[in-house]
Amino acid sequence: MVLSLSSHNVIQYLQDAGLCSSEDDVSDKSELPGSSKNNFNILVTLADNRQLLLKQERNVNNNDAAPHELFQEWLFHQLLQQFPVLGNTSAITPLVVHFDEENSILVRSYLSEYVGLATLYHNNEIFPQEIASAIGTTLAGLHRATYNRREYQNFMATAPQGEFRYGFYNPAQGLGSMGPEIFGTVPTDALKFYVLYQQYESLESAIADLAYSWNPSCLTHNDLKLNNILVHSRWEQLDNCLVRLIDWEACSWGDPAFDLGTLLASYLRIWLKSLVVDPTIELEESLHLALTPLEILQPSLIALIRAYVNAFPMILEYRSDFILRVIQFAGLALIHQIQDTITCHKYFNNAELCMLQVAKSLLTMPEQAILTIFGISESEILNPVAKIHKFPQPVKEQQLLRIYYEKTRLRGC
Ligand SMILES: Nc1ncnc2c1ncn2[C@@H]1O[C@H](COP(=O)(O)OP(=O)(O)O)[C@@H](O)[C@H]1O
Ligand SMILES: [Mg+2]
């Protein structure tokens, strides 16, 4: 890296890149709050009210971190430039206006009239089905348009200058091996998480099975959490431009069930983070006492899956176990989120413990988990879509029991 971007040199940088002509063009610059990773993010407001977000990857030379993430976003941008047919929905149009590979700097147009979906849900405590449907339709459109298309796959295999790419990264991974160094890096409370994780043999084998069945077949976003989805602030008055998927830094050739599972996990986290946890309250009771009950989220969860399948019905012919894999990937995403909480915030308590139990159920008993999570069976979810598209129904309607007793009571874990 040659240049280290800061608020002192950002204007000069924009001038050199031809993105603004003089100091007077800039009316404000501020570091972006809430950005998660090792990137440096700075938001610059130009005098004509245009806003640019500059991101610099700080860990390019750090071998522990996944490098060249900004390159991936730029590659996605290039893909849509080269194959414009892919970008015919504004929801996935990338916002990249400049990429500087040498300094690992990416500049995006900033959409000030949009808000993050996590913020919208958090502030308003409403979960409109049309938003979930718009996301499902958008995601399915991307997966369908790229599914099994060799030309897009080859394009996404392009490596950064001087690097080689031997294959696509399989994100269906467990926690990996743990050595004694763990005692120095995680708080004592959090060791419980690793002990439990290692004790659950069924969990490990379910993850191994998921990794084995991971089937890279289309372009995937790979980091589809609510923070990476923007919603127009006037979404109620608009029919389209409702949602935008952003932060394409992890995109690659992947398994479509992974994206949908990650998204599902983000919704489930709203429920799981709202549990009332206390050492004196049993897990079952906590799940029951959630401030945002699962029932409030269920219409959105169902709308998301139905919209996805409606826009990409063939997925159920390509993958008869698609919905089960989505559920399992949701479980895996929850496990990775607990691990992130531990490593980034040095934090693990009963809420994370509940999350682990739910994640385990999703991974090891996905059939039963469908009933619990959605409140209805797989065939009930798919029925309205099946009527339109006439695809085969799930093989058998088993005599399934809910994982939880009435409402959200956890069973068998
Ligand atoms: N182009 C954009 N328009 C509006 N908001 C954005 C844009 N890009 C990023 N943001 C906001 O900034 C946050 C962090 O940006 P993101 O690219 O997701 O960084 P990180 O890699 O840190 O997750 C997003 O969650 C979103 O709220
Ligand atoms: Mg992000």
Tab-separated table of C-alpha atoms and ligand atoms in Angstrom:
chain	number	residue	atom	x	y	z
A	1	MET	CA	0.000	0.000	0.000
A	2	VAL	CA	1.457	3.329	-1.036
A	3	LEU	CA	-0.973	5.838	0.364
A	4	SER	CA	-2.764	5.738	3.687
A	5	LEU	CA	-6.081	7.510	3.268
A	6	SER	CA	-7.085	10.021	5.961
A	7	SER	CA	-9.346	13.027	6.367
A	8	HIS	CA	-6.274	15.179	5.628
A	9	ASN	CA	-5.458	13.787	2.224
A	10	VAL	CA	-8.881	12.614	1.011
A	11	ILE	CA	-9.642	15.779	-0.974
A	12	GLN	CA	-6.262	15.703	-2.677
A	13	TYR	CA	-6.912	12.049	-3.461
A	14	LEU	CA	-10.309	12.817	-5.018
A	15	GLN	CA	-8.763	15.614	-7.075
A	16	ASP	CA	-5.964	13.364	-8.341
A	17	ALA	CA	-8.532	10.715	-9.248
A	18	GLY	CA	-10.571	13.323	-11.154
A	19	LEU	CA	-13.588	12.914	-8.865
A	20	CYS	CA	-13.638	16.532	-7.708
A	21	SER	CA	-11.927	19.593	-9.073
A	22	SER	CA	-10.981	21.766	-6.110
A	23	GLU	CA	-11.098	22.086	-2.332
A	24	ASP	CA	-14.231	24.234	-2.710
A	25	ASP	CA	-16.086	21.286	-4.189
A	26	VAL	CA	-16.143	19.597	-0.789
A	27	SER	CA	-18.616	20.733	1.844
A	28	ASP	CA	-18.071	18.008	4.444
A	29	LYS	CA	-16.035	14.926	5.227
A	30	SER	CA	-16.563	12.502	8.078
A	31	GLU	CA	-15.503	9.032	9.045
A	32	LEU	CA	-18.387	6.653	8.630
A	33	PRO	CA	-19.650	5.405	11.978
A	34	GLY	CA	-20.527	1.800	12.537
A	35	SER	CA	-18.310	0.259	9.910
A	36	SER	CA	-17.350	-3.137	11.091
A	37	LYS	CA	-14.124	-4.418	9.694
A	38	ASN	CA	-10.578	-3.307	9.191
A	39	ASN	CA	-11.515	-0.978	6.399
A	40	PHE	CA	-11.147	2.754	6.729
A	41	ASN	CA	-14.377	4.389	5.539
A	42	ILE	CA	-14.826	8.092	4.935
A	43	LEU	CA	-17.869	9.899	3.612
A	44	VAL	CA	-17.310	13.064	1.571
A	45	THR	CA	-20.112	15.461	0.679
A	46	LEU	CA	-19.467	17.539	-2.418
A	47	ALA	CA	-20.805	21.050	-2.872
A	48	ASP	CA	-23.399	19.807	-5.371
A	49	ASN	CA	-24.699	17.505	-2.578
A	50	ARG	CA	-23.282	14.399	-4.190
A	51	GLN	CA	-21.868	12.076	-1.564
A	52	LEU	CA	-18.966	9.712	-2.054
A	53	LEU	CA	-17.962	6.909	0.274
A	54	LEU	CA	-14.262	6.061	0.147
A	55	LYS	CA	-13.174	2.710	1.536
A	56	GLN	CA	-9.602	1.618	2.026
A	57	GLU	CA	-8.679	-1.920	2.939
A	58	ARG	CA	-6.098	-1.732	5.702
A	59	ASN	CA	-5.257	-5.420	6.022
A	60	VAL	CA	-4.046	-6.246	2.525
A	61	ASN	CA	-0.675	-7.404	3.775
A	62	ASN	CA	-1.989	-9.174	6.828
A	63	ASN	CA	-1.970	-12.882	6.035
A	64	ASP	CA	-4.595	-13.713	8.666
A	65	ALA	CA	-7.284	-11.590	7.096
A	66	ALA	CA	-9.157	-12.246	3.881
A	67	PRO	CA	-7.420	-9.805	1.534
A	68	HIS	CA	-8.615	-8.105	-1.632
A	69	GLU	CA	-12.223	-7.756	-0.600
A	70	LEU	CA	-12.560	-4.426	-2.361
A	71	PHE	CA	-11.212	-6.103	-5.477
A	72	GLN	CA	-14.201	-8.476	-5.329
A	73	GLU	CA	-16.658	-5.588	-5.279
A	74	TRP	CA	-14.844	-4.009	-8.200
A	75	LEU	CA	-14.887	-7.344	-10.043
A	76	PHE	CA	-18.647	-7.552	-9.568
A	77	HIS	CA	-18.937	-4.017	-10.927
A	78	GLN	CA	-16.870	-5.062	-13.955
A	79	LEU	CA	-19.056	-8.135	-14.472
A	80	LEU	CA	-22.173	-5.985	-14.699
A	81	GLN	CA	-20.398	-3.620	-17.080
A	82	GLN	CA	-19.395	-6.477	-19.335
A	83	PHE	CA	-22.750	-8.278	-19.182
A	84	PRO	CA	-25.307	-5.453	-18.834
A	85	VAL	CA	-28.168	-7.952	-19.050
A	86	LEU	CA	-27.335	-8.968	-15.480
A	87	GLY	CA	-27.739	-5.504	-14.075
A	88	ASN	CA	-31.249	-4.792	-15.265
A	89	THR	CA	-32.521	-4.527	-11.722
A	90	SER	CA	-31.463	-1.363	-9.916
A	91	ALA	CA	-31.426	-3.247	-6.614
A	92	ILE	CA	-28.086	-4.840	-7.467
A	93	THR	CA	-26.527	-2.080	-9.542
A	94	PRO	CA	-23.152	-1.496	-7.953
A	95	LEU	CA	-22.356	2.019	-6.857
A	96	VAL	CA	-18.631	1.892	-7.641
A	97	VAL	CA	-17.264	5.037	-9.270
A	98	HIS	CA	-13.533	4.388	-8.861
A	99	PHE	CA	-11.167	1.581	-7.894
A	100	ASP	CA	-7.476	1.971	-7.132
A	101	GLU	CA	-5.972	-1.496	-6.915
A	102	GLU	CA	-2.506	-0.289	-5.923
A	103	ASN	CA	-3.770	1.495	-2.812
A	104	SER	CA	-6.798	-0.743	-2.236
A	105	ILE	CA	-9.222	2.167	-2.352
A	106	LEU	CA	-12.781	1.896	-3.617
A	107	VAL	CA	-15.090	4.882	-4.087
A	108	ARG	CA	-18.859	4.407	-4.067
A	109	SER	CA	-21.735	6.803	-4.653
A	110	TYR	CA	-23.488	7.163	-1.323
A	111	LEU	CA	-27.273	6.862	-1.312
A	112	SER	CA	-28.318	9.367	1.310
A	113	GLU	CA	-32.020	8.785	0.717
A	114	TYR	CA	-31.703	5.123	1.731
A	115	VAL	CA	-31.482	3.645	5.220
A	116	GLY	CA	-30.010	0.363	6.382
A	117	LEU	CA	-32.636	-2.342	6.821
A	118	ALA	CA	-31.329	-3.215	10.297
A	119	THR	CA	-31.865	0.411	11.362
A	120	LEU	CA	-35.322	0.549	9.824
A	121	TYR	CA	-36.422	-2.594	11.628
A	122	HIS	CA	-34.821	-1.509	14.884
A	123	ASN	CA	-36.253	2.015	14.894
A	124	ASN	CA	-39.765	1.223	13.711
A	125	GLU	CA	-40.339	-2.278	15.069
A	126	ILE	CA	-42.301	-3.120	11.934
A	127	PHE	CA	-41.515	-5.867	9.459
A	128	PRO	CA	-43.407	-5.117	6.240
A	129	GLN	CA	-43.820	-8.132	4.015
A	130	GLU	CA	-43.268	-6.113	0.845
A	131	ILE	CA	-39.692	-5.371	1.882
A	132	ALA	CA	-38.922	-9.040	2.506
A	133	SER	CA	-40.583	-9.924	-0.816
A	134	ALA	CA	-38.530	-7.329	-2.678
A	135	ILE	CA	-35.329	-8.805	-1.234
A	136	GLY	CA	-36.374	-12.376	-2.101
A	137	THR	CA	-37.222	-11.396	-5.674
A	138	THR	CA	-33.972	-9.461	-6.125
A	139	LEU	CA	-31.780	-12.214	-4.788
A	140	ALA	CA	-33.547	-14.880	-6.831
A	141	GLY	CA	-33.107	-12.716	-9.944
A	142	LEU	CA	-29.339	-12.618	-9.436
A	143	HIS	CA	-29.057	-16.329	-8.712
A	144	ARG	CA	-31.310	-17.339	-11.597
A	145	ALA	CA	-29.586	-15.105	-14.151
A	146	THR	CA	-26.153	-16.499	-13.316
A	147	TYR	CA	-27.082	-20.103	-12.497
A	148	ASN	CA	-24.726	-22.573	-14.194
A	149	ARG	CA	-23.489	-19.881	-16.573
A	150	ARG	CA	-19.884	-20.697	-17.334
A	151	GLU	CA	-19.034	-17.225	-18.713
A	152	TYR	CA	-19.953	-15.523	-15.429
A	153	GLN	CA	-18.205	-18.203	-13.406
A	154	ASN	CA	-14.988	-17.721	-15.403
A	155	PHE	CA	-15.236	-13.968	-15.008
A	156	MET	CA	-15.592	-14.232	-11.237
A	157	ALA	CA	-12.481	-16.440	-11.155
A	158	THR	CA	-10.343	-13.429	-12.172
A	159	ALA	CA	-7.613	-12.904	-9.580
A	160	PRO	CA	-6.074	-9.607	-8.442
A	161	GLN	CA	-2.822	-8.694	-10.163
A	162	GLY	CA	0.014	-11.007	-9.218
A	163	GLU	CA	-2.275	-13.529	-7.516
A	164	PHE	CA	-3.646	-16.906	-8.509
A	165	ARG	CA	-7.062	-18.293	-7.822
A	166	TYR	CA	-7.318	-22.049	-7.677
A	167	GLY	CA	-10.949	-22.407	-6.730
A	168	PHE	CA	-13.788	-20.686	-4.962
A	169	TYR	CA	-13.833	-20.444	-1.183
A	170	ASN	CA	-16.304	-22.786	0.486
A	171	PRO	CA	-17.894	-20.744	3.300
A	172	ALA	CA	-19.577	-23.803	4.829
A	173	GLN	CA	-16.918	-24.182	7.495
A	174	GLY	CA	-17.107	-24.986	11.169
A	175	LEU	CA	-15.020	-23.180	13.759
A	176	GLY	CA	-11.771	-24.847	12.745
A	177	SER	CA	-9.175	-26.282	15.041
A	178	MET	CA	-8.573	-24.676	18.412
A	179	GLY	CA	-5.275	-24.696	20.235
A	180	PRO	CA	-4.093	-23.504	23.638
A	181	GLU	CA	-3.803	-19.948	22.307
A	182	ILE	CA	-7.575	-19.724	22.686
A	183	PHE	CA	-7.113	-19.219	26.448
A	184	GLY	CA	-5.341	-15.945	25.800
A	185	THR	CA	-7.674	-14.617	23.124
A	186	VAL	CA	-11.210	-15.244	24.338
A	187	PRO	CA	-12.792	-14.313	27.687
A	188	THR	CA	-13.268	-17.154	30.158
A	189	ASP	CA	-17.078	-17.069	29.805
A	190	ALA	CA	-16.748	-17.618	26.089
A	191	LEU	CA	-14.732	-20.805	26.501
A	192	LYS	CA	-18.072	-22.454	27.283
A	193	PHE	CA	-19.124	-21.826	23.693
A	194	TYR	CA	-16.120	-23.715	22.326
A	195	VAL	CA	-16.527	-26.537	24.851
A	196	LEU	CA	-20.209	-27.010	23.949
A	197	TYR	CA	-19.477	-26.744	20.248
A	198	GLN	CA	-16.891	-29.508	20.489
A	199	GLN	CA	-19.160	-31.685	22.617
A	200	TYR	CA	-21.978	-31.702	20.067
A	201	GLU	CA	-20.889	-34.410	17.657
A	202	SER	CA	-24.128	-34.171	15.693
A	203	LEU	CA	-23.405	-30.493	15.117
A	204	GLU	CA	-19.955	-31.130	13.728
A	205	SER	CA	-21.180	-33.852	11.417
A	206	ALA	CA	-24.088	-31.684	10.204
A	207	ILE	CA	-21.602	-28.913	9.328
A	208	ALA	CA	-19.307	-31.401	7.595
A	209	ASP	CA	-22.275	-32.662	5.593
A	210	LEU	CA	-23.233	-29.111	4.684
A	211	ALA	CA	-19.673	-28.341	3.564
A	212	TYR	CA	-19.675	-31.491	1.437
A	213	SER	CA	-22.993	-30.607	-0.198
A	214	TRP	CA	-21.951	-26.977	-0.830
A	215	ASN	CA	-22.563	-26.585	-4.520
A	216	PRO	CA	-21.126	-23.447	-6.135
A	217	SER	CA	-23.406	-22.780	-9.076
A	218	CYS	CA	-24.179	-19.069	-9.322
A	219	LEU	CA	-23.054	-15.622	-8.290
A	220	THR	CA	-23.618	-15.109	-4.576
A	221	HIS	CA	-23.342	-12.047	-2.351
A	222	ASN	CA	-21.968	-14.063	0.594
A	223	ASP	CA	-22.524	-11.393	3.257
A	224	LEU	CA	-26.225	-10.827	3.089
A	225	LYS	CA	-26.994	-9.438	6.497
A	226	LEU	CA	-29.512	-6.689	7.162
A	227	ASN	CA	-26.800	-4.005	7.371
A	228	ASN	CA	-25.901	-4.722	3.775
A	229	ILE	CA	-29.410	-4.089	2.524
A	230	LEU	CA	-30.651	-0.534	2.100
A	231	VAL	CA	-34.300	0.484	1.899
A	232	HIS	CA	-35.572	3.737	0.425
A	233	SER	CA	-36.683	6.075	3.190
A	234	ARG	CA	-39.967	6.617	1.310
A	235	TRP	CA	-40.446	2.901	0.668
A	236	GLU	CA	-44.145	3.157	1.486
A	237	GLN	CA	-44.771	5.453	-1.474
A	238	LEU	CA	-42.606	3.609	-3.994
A	239	ASP	CA	-43.303	0.527	-6.082
A	240	ASN	CA	-39.741	-0.109	-7.102
A	241	CYS	CA	-36.246	1.000	-6.031
A	242	LEU	CA	-37.384	-0.284	-2.695
A	243	VAL	CA	-34.202	-2.122	-1.780
A	244	ARG	CA	-30.528	-2.016	-2.726
A	245	LEU	CA	-28.019	-4.731	-1.932
A	246	ILE	CA	-24.652	-3.197	-1.049
A	247	ASP	CA	-21.224	-4.273	0.195
A	248	TRP	CA	-20.271	-6.785	-2.497
A	249	GLU	CA	-16.836	-7.321	-0.957
A	250	ALA	CA	-17.386	-11.028	-0.304
A	251	CYS	CA	-19.207	-11.884	-3.523
A	252	SER	CA	-18.028	-14.871	-5.531
A	253	TRP	CA	-19.234	-18.025	-7.206
A	254	GLY	CA	-21.187	-19.857	-4.560
A	255	ASP	CA	-24.199	-21.782	-3.355
A	256	PRO	CA	-27.535	-19.923	-3.520
A	257	ALA	CA	-28.771	-21.589	-0.312
A	258	PHE	CA	-25.913	-19.869	1.520
A	259	ASP	CA	-27.201	-16.367	0.692
A	260	LEU	CA	-30.774	-17.131	1.654
A	261	GLY	CA	-29.629	-18.884	4.835
A	262	THR	CA	-27.439	-15.932	5.869
A	263	LEU	CA	-30.381	-13.611	5.379
A	264	LEU	CA	-32.716	-15.845	7.339
A	265	ALA	CA	-30.187	-15.880	10.188
A	266	SER	CA	-30.161	-12.063	10.230
A	267	TYR	CA	-33.916	-12.048	10.773
A	268	LEU	CA	-33.683	-14.743	13.442
A	269	ARG	CA	-31.081	-12.670	15.252
A	270	ILE	CA	-33.659	-9.912	15.780
A	271	TRP	CA	-35.719	-12.471	17.703
A	272	LEU	CA	-32.774	-14.050	19.501
A	273	LYS	CA	-31.219	-10.724	20.522
A	274	SER	CA	-34.521	-9.711	22.088
A	275	LEU	CA	-34.735	-12.658	24.487
A	276	VAL	CA	-34.985	-11.903	28.154
A	277	VAL	CA	-31.986	-13.776	29.546
A	278	ASP	CA	-31.100	-14.195	33.136
A	279	PRO	CA	-29.321	-17.003	34.977
A	280	THR	CA	-32.542	-17.646	36.891
A	281	ILE	CA	-34.642	-18.103	33.746
A	282	GLU	CA	-34.667	-21.365	31.789
A	283	LEU	CA	-33.840	-21.299	28.104
A	284	GLU	CA	-37.394	-22.327	27.191
A	285	GLU	CA	-38.761	-19.456	29.214
A	286	SER	CA	-36.366	-16.995	27.574
A	287	LEU	CA	-37.447	-18.039	24.085
A	288	HIS	CA	-41.010	-17.572	25.188
A	289	LEU	CA	-40.391	-14.099	26.601
A	290	ALA	CA	-38.727	-12.551	23.543
A	291	LEU	CA	-39.465	-8.839	23.192
A	292	THR	CA	-39.661	-9.332	19.437
A	293	PRO	CA	-41.504	-12.661	19.256
A	294	LEU	CA	-40.790	-14.970	16.371
A	295	GLU	CA	-44.453	-14.703	15.343
A	296	ILE	CA	-43.936	-11.046	14.411
A	297	LEU	CA	-41.108	-11.951	12.052
A	298	GLN	CA	-42.729	-15.016	10.513
A	299	PRO	CA	-44.795	-13.205	7.839
A	300	SER	CA	-41.579	-11.623	6.532
A	301	LEU	CA	-39.698	-14.922	6.634
A	302	ILE	CA	-42.447	-16.636	4.654
A	303	ALA	CA	-42.706	-13.714	2.215
A	304	LEU	CA	-38.937	-13.850	1.650
A	305	ILE	CA	-38.908	-17.557	0.768
A	306	ARG	CA	-42.075	-17.396	-1.320
A	307	ALA	CA	-40.842	-14.410	-3.324
A	308	TYR	CA	-37.503	-16.145	-3.897
A	309	VAL	CA	-39.053	-19.386	-5.109
A	310	ASN	CA	-41.633	-17.522	-7.155
A	311	ALA	CA	-38.867	-15.690	-9.021
A	312	PHE	CA	-36.662	-18.781	-9.337
A	313	PRO	CA	-38.952	-21.843	-9.228
A	314	MET	CA	-36.410	-24.004	-11.065
A	315	ILE	CA	-34.216	-23.996	-7.963
A	316	LEU	CA	-36.503	-26.650	-6.462
A	317	GLU	CA	-35.918	-28.882	-9.473
A	318	TYR	CA	-32.191	-28.329	-9.420
A	319	ARG	CA	-32.051	-28.871	-5.653
A	320	SER	CA	-34.876	-30.819	-4.062
A	321	ASP	CA	-33.339	-30.197	-0.625
A	322	PHE	CA	-32.933	-26.451	-1.191
A	323	ILE	CA	-35.137	-25.235	1.670
A	324	LEU	CA	-33.495	-27.646	4.131
A	325	ARG	CA	-30.066	-26.401	3.127
A	326	VAL	CA	-31.224	-22.803	3.585
A	327	ILE	CA	-32.260	-23.647	7.143
A	328	GLN	CA	-28.927	-25.327	7.835
A	329	PHE	CA	-26.956	-22.405	6.428
A	330	ALA	CA	-28.992	-20.127	8.705
A	331	GLY	CA	-27.818	-22.239	11.661
A	332	LEU	CA	-24.233	-22.022	10.502
A	333	ALA	CA	-24.490	-18.242	10.075
A	334	LEU	CA	-25.715	-17.942	13.677
A	335	ILE	CA	-22.692	-19.911	14.886
A	336	HIS	CA	-20.346	-17.630	12.965
A	337	GLN	CA	-22.103	-14.585	14.373
A	338	ILE	CA	-21.558	-15.855	17.917
A	339	GLN	CA	-17.913	-16.363	17.108
A	340	ASP	CA	-17.683	-12.808	15.689
A	341	THR	CA	-19.282	-11.442	18.857
A	342	ILE	CA	-16.694	-13.256	20.922
A	343	THR	CA	-13.696	-12.180	18.864
A	344	CYS	CA	-14.757	-8.584	18.181
A	345	HIS	CA	-16.610	-7.711	21.389
A	346	LYS	CA	-15.035	-10.249	23.792
A	347	TYR	CA	-18.492	-11.119	24.888
A	348	PHE	CA	-20.570	-14.290	25.478
A	349	ASN	CA	-23.596	-14.625	27.711
A	350	ASN	CA	-26.875	-16.504	27.958
A	351	ALA	CA	-28.258	-14.804	24.848
A	352	GLU	CA	-25.421	-16.293	22.810
A	353	LEU	CA	-25.999	-19.614	24.540
A	354	CYS	CA	-29.644	-19.595	23.397
A	355	MET	CA	-28.463	-18.687	19.919
A	356	LEU	CA	-26.125	-21.678	19.908
A	357	GLN	CA	-28.968	-24.026	20.890
A	358	VAL	CA	-31.197	-22.680	18.142
A	359	ALA	CA	-28.326	-22.865	15.619
A	360	LYS	CA	-27.745	-26.484	16.580
A	361	SER	CA	-31.428	-27.297	16.023
A	362	LEU	CA	-31.375	-25.653	12.606
A	363	LEU	CA	-28.285	-27.582	11.571
A	364	THR	CA	-29.118	-30.994	12.979
A	365	MET	CA	-32.923	-31.096	12.669
A	366	PRO	CA	-33.748	-28.844	9.718
A	367	GLU	CA	-37.077	-30.542	8.907
A	368	GLN	CA	-38.494	-29.864	12.352
A	369	ALA	CA	-36.893	-26.439	12.466
A	370	ILE	CA	-38.899	-25.339	9.404
A	371	LEU	CA	-42.088	-25.759	11.372
A	372	THR	CA	-40.739	-23.825	14.316
A	373	ILE	CA	-39.133	-21.006	12.417
A	374	PHE	CA	-41.885	-20.374	9.883
A	375	GLY	CA	-44.822	-21.618	11.952
A	376	ILE	CA	-45.972	-23.678	8.934
A	377	SER	CA	-44.600	-26.682	7.033
A	378	GLU	CA	-42.496	-26.617	3.890
A	379	SER	CA	-45.423	-27.578	1.696
A	380	GLU	CA	-47.586	-24.856	3.258
A	381	ILE	CA	-44.863	-22.326	2.525
A	382	LEU	CA	-44.543	-23.483	-1.069
A	383	ASN	CA	-48.188	-24.218	-1.850
A	384	PRO	CA	-49.193	-20.796	-3.207
A	385	VAL	CA	-46.095	-20.724	-5.411
A	386	ALA	CA	-46.539	-24.346	-6.480
A	387	LYS	CA	-50.013	-23.519	-7.800
A	388	ILE	CA	-48.545	-20.921	-10.147
A	389	HIS	CA	-45.467	-22.831	-11.253
A	390	LYS	CA	-46.654	-26.433	-10.923
A	391	PHE	CA	-43.456	-27.837	-9.467
A	392	PRO	CA	-43.440	-31.088	-7.562
A	393	GLN	CA	-44.423	-30.878	-3.923
A	394	PRO	CA	-41.897	-31.833	-1.242
A	395	VAL	CA	-41.714	-35.610	-1.279
A	396	LYS	CA	-43.526	-36.472	1.881
A	397	GLU	CA	-45.316	-34.544	4.545
A	398	GLN	CA	-43.743	-36.265	7.512
A	399	GLN	CA	-45.260	-36.493	10.931
A	400	LEU	CA	-43.124	-33.659	12.178
A	401	LEU	CA	-43.059	-32.304	15.655
A	402	ARG	CA	-42.095	-28.771	16.519
A	403	ILE	CA	-38.709	-28.353	18.136
A	404	TYR	CA	-40.391	-26.111	20.639
A	405	TYR	CA	-43.457	-26.797	22.689
A	406	GLU	CA	-46.326	-24.338	22.207
A	407	LYS	CA	-45.067	-20.992	20.988
A	408	THR	CA	-41.300	-20.897	21.114
A	409	ARG	CA	-40.343	-23.491	23.682
A	410	LEU	CA	-37.168	-25.369	22.860
A	411	ARG	CA	-37.244	-29.102	22.937
A	412	GLY	CA	-34.672	-31.823	22.783
A	413	CYS	CA	-31.515	-29.706	22.992
B	1	LIG	N1	-23.480	3.461	-1.100
B	1	LIG	C1	-24.040	3.559	0.109
B	1	LIG	N2	-25.137	4.301	0.285
B	1	LIG	C2	-25.675	4.429	1.528
B	1	LIG	N3	-25.189	3.882	2.633
B	1	LIG	C3	-24.093	3.124	2.503
B	1	LIG	C4	-23.462	2.923	1.242
B	1	LIG	N4	-22.387	2.142	1.423
B	1	LIG	C5	-22.352	1.864	2.738
B	1	LIG	N5	-23.370	2.448	3.387
B	1	LIG	C6	-23.633	2.397	4.844
B	1	LIG	O1	-22.395	2.197	5.512
B	1	LIG	C7	-22.385	0.947	6.204
B	1	LIG	C8	-21.013	0.309	6.080
B	1	LIG	O2	-20.704	0.111	4.713
B	1	LIG	P1	-20.206	-1.309	4.174
B	1	LIG	O3	-19.732	-1.164	2.777
B	1	LIG	O4	-21.269	-2.327	4.395
B	1	LIG	O5	-18.939	-1.526	5.095
B	1	LIG	P2	-18.441	-2.715	5.989
B	1	LIG	O6	-17.503	-3.456	5.073
B	1	LIG	O7	-17.793	-2.030	7.114
B	1	LIG	O8	-19.625	-3.560	6.368
B	1	LIG	C9	-23.505	0.135	5.560
B	1	LIG	O9	-24.035	-0.822	6.446
B	1	LIG	C10	-24.510	1.198	5.196
B	1	LIG	O10	-25.296	1.566	6.317
B	2	MG	MG	-21.345	-4.095	5.415
